[in-house]
mmCIF file of C-alpha atoms in Angstrom:
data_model
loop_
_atom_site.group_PDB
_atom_site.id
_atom_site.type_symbol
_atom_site.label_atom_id
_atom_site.label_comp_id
_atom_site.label_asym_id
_atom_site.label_seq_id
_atom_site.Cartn_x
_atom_site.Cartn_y
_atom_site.Cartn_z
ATOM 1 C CA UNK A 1 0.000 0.000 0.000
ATOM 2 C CA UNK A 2 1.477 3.523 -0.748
ATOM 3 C CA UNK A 3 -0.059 6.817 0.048
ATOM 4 C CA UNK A 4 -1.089 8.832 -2.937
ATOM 5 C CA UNK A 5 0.316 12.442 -2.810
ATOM 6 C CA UNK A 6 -2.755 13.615 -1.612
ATOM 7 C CA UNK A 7 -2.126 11.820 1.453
ATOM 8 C CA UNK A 8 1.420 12.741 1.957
ATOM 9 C CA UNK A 9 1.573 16.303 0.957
ATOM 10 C CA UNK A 10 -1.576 16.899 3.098
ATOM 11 C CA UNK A 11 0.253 15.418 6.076
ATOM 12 C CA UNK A 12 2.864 18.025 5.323
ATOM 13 C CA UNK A 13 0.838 20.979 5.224
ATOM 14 C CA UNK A 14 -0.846 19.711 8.499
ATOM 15 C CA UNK A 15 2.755 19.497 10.537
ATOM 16 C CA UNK A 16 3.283 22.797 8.754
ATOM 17 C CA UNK A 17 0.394 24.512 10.181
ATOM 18 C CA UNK A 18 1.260 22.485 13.263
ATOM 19 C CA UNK A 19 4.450 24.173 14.033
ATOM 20 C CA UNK A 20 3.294 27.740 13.437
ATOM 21 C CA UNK A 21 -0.022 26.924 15.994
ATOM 22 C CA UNK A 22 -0.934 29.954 18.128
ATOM 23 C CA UNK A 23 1.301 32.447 15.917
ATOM 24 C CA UNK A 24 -1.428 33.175 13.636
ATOM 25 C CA UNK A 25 -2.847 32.202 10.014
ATOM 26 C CA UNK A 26 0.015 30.990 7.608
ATOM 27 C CA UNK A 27 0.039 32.207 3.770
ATOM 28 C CA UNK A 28 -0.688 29.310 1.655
ATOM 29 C CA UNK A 29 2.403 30.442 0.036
ATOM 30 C CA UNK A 30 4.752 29.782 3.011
ATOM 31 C CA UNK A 31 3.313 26.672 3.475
ATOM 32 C CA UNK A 32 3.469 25.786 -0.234
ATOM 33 C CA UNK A 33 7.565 26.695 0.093
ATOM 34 C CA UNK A 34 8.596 25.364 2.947
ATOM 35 C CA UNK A 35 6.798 21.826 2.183
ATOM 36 C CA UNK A 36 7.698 21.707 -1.326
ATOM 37 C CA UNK A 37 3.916 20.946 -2.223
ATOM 38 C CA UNK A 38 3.127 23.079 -5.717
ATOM 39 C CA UNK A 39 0.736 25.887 -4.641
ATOM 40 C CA UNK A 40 -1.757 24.873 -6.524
ATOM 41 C CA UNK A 41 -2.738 21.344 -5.595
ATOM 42 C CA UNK A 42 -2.189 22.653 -2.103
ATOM 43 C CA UNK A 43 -5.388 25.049 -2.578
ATOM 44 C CA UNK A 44 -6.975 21.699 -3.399
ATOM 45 C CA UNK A 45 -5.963 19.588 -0.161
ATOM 46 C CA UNK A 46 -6.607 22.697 1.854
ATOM 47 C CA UNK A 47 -10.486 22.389 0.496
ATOM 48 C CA UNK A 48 -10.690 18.952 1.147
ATOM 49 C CA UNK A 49 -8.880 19.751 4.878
ATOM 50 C CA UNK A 50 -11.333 22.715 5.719
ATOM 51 C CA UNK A 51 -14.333 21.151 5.054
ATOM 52 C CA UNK A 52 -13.662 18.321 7.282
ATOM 53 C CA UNK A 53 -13.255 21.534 9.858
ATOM 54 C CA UNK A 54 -9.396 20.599 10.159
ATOM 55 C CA UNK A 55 -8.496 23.990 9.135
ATOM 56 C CA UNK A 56 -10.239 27.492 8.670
ATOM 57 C CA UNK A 57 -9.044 29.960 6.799
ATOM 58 C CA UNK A 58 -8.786 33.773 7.767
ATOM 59 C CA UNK A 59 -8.987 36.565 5.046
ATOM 60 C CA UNK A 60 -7.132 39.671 4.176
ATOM 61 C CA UNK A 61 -3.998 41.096 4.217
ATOM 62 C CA UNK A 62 -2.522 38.502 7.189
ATOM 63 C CA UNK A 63 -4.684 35.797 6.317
ATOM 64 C CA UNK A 64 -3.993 32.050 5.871
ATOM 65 C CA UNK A 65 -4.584 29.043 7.719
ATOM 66 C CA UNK A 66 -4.721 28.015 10.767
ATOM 67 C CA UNK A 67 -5.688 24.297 12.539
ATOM 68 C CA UNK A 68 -9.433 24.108 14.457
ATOM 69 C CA UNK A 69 -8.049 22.153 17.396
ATOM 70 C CA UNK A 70 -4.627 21.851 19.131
ATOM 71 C CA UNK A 71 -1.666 19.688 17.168
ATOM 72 C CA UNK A 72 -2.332 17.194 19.992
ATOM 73 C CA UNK A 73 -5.652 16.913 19.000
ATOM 74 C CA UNK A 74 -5.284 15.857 15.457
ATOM 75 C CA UNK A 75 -4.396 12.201 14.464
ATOM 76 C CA UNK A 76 -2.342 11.691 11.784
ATOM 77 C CA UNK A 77 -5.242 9.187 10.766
ATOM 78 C CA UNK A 78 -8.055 12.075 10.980
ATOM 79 C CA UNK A 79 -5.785 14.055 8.187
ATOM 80 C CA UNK A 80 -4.729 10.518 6.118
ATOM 81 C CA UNK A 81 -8.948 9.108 6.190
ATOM 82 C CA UNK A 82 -9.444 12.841 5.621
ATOM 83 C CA UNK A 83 -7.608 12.639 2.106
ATOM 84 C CA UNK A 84 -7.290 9.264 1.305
ATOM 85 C CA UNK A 85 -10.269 7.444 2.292
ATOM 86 C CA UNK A 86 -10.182 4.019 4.136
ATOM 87 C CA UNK A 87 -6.291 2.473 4.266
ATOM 88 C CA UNK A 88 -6.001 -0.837 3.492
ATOM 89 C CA UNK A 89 -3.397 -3.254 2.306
ATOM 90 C CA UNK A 90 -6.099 -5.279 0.575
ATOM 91 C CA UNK A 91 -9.602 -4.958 -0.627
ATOM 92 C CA UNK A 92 -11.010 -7.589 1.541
ATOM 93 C CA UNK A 93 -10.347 -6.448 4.810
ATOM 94 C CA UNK A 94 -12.219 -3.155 3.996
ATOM 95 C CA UNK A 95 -15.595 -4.448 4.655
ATOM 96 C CA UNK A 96 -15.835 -5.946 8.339
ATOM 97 C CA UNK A 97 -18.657 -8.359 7.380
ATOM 98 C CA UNK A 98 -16.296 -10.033 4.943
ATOM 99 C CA UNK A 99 -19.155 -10.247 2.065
ATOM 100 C CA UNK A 100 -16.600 -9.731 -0.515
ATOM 101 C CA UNK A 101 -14.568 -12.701 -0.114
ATOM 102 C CA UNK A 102 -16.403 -16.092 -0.544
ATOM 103 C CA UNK A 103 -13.456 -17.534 1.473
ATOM 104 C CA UNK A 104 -13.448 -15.317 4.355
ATOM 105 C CA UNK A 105 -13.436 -17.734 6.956
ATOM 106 C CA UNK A 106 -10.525 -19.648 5.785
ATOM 107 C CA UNK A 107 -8.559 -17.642 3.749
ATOM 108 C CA UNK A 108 -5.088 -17.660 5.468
ATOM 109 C CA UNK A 109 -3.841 -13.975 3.769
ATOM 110 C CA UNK A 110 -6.774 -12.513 5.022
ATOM 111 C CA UNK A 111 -5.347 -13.303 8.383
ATOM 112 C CA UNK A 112 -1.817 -11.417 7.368
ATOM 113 C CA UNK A 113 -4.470 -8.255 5.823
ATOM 114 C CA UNK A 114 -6.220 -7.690 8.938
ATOM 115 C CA UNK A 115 -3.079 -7.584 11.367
ATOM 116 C CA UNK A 116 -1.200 -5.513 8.870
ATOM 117 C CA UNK A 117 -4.668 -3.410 8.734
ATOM 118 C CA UNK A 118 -4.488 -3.154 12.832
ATOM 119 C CA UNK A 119 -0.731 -2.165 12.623
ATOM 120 C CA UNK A 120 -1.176 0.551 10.648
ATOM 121 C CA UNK A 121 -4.279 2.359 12.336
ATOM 122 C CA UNK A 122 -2.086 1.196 15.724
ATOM 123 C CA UNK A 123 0.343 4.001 14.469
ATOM 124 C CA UNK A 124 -2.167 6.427 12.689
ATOM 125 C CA UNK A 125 -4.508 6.096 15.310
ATOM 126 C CA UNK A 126 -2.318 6.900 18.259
ATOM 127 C CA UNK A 127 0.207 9.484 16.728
ATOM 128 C CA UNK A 128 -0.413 13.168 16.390
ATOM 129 C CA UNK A 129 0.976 16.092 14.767
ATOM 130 C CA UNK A 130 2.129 17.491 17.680
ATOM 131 C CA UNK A 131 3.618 13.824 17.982
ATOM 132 C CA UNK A 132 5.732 14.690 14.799
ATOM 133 C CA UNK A 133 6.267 18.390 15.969
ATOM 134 C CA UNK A 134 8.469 16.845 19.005
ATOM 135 C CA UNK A 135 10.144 14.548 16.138
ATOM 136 C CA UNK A 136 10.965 16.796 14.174
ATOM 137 C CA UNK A 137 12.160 19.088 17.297
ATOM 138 C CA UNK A 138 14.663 16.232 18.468
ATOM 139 C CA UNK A 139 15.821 15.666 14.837
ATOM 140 C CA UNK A 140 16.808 19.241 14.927
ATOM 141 C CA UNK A 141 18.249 19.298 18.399
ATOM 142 C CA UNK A 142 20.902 16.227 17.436
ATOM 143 C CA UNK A 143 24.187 17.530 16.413
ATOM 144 C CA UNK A 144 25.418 16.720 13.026
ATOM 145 C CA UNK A 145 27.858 14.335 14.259
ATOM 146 C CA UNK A 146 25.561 11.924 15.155
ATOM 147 C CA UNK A 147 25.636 8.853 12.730
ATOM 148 C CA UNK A 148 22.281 7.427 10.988
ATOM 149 C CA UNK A 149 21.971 4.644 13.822
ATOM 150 C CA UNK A 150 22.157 7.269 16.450
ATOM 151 C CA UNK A 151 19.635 9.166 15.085
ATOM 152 C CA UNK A 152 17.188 6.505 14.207
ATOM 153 C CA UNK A 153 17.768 5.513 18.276
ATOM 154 C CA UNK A 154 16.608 8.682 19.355
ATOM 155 C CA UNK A 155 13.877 8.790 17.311
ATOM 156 C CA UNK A 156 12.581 5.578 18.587
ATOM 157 C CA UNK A 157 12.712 6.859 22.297
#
């Protein structure tokens, strides 16, 4: 299963909007830049992301966006379902009453589906964006002198 861009570069734009909560709206511009997202699929995902009432949008001269709730109050899976609809690794495990599979009941992949199905709303589920906030804070407090396994150890604590 892989994200669409949708999905990914909406993520983005959420941790961006993340980092500058309580300082006010942010351009769509500045968001656009420092995410690398092309402005104008970004109007698009912002759209989609305000009428779920993720974001609101303020007008004029210092307008923008800003988030409707706290970072710590935003799964990464409310922004992910948000864009991409239901995540799956497999068709069959999308429907929970199994009524399109014929072999539901003994079908030994459908097994592997459904746990890899749990994993990832385990993760979605659970992390936030001001979860990836304090990520992104410790990547940027480790010195450049720390090797890849290092880093990948702190980011684990």
């Amino acid at each position: 299963m892989i994200l669409s861009t949708k999905g990914r570069y909406g993520l983005k734009a959420m941790f961006e909007l993340g980092l500058h909560h309580g300082s006010g709206p942010v351009p769509l511009k500045v968001i656009a830049e420092k995410q690398r997202i092309p402005e104008n699929y970004l109007e698009q995902l912002i759209a989609i992301l305000r009428k779920a009432g993720l974001v609101k949008s303020v007008r004029g001269a210092q307008g923008g966006y800003m988030l409707m709730k706290q970072p710590e109050n935003i799964s990464v899976a409310d922004v992910l379902l948000t864009l991409e609809g239901p995540l799956a690794p497999s068709e069959c495990v999308l429907d929970s009453d199994s009524s399109s599979c014929d072999n539901a009941e003994k079908c030994i992949t459908r097994t592997v589906w459904e746990k890899i199905l749990n994993s990832i709303h385990d993760v979605i589920d659970t992390m936030t964006l001001q979860n990836m906030i304090e990520d992104h804070q410790k990547m940027n407090s480790l010195t450049v002198n720390n090797s890849k396994e290092e880093l990948e150890q702190e980011m684990i604590k």
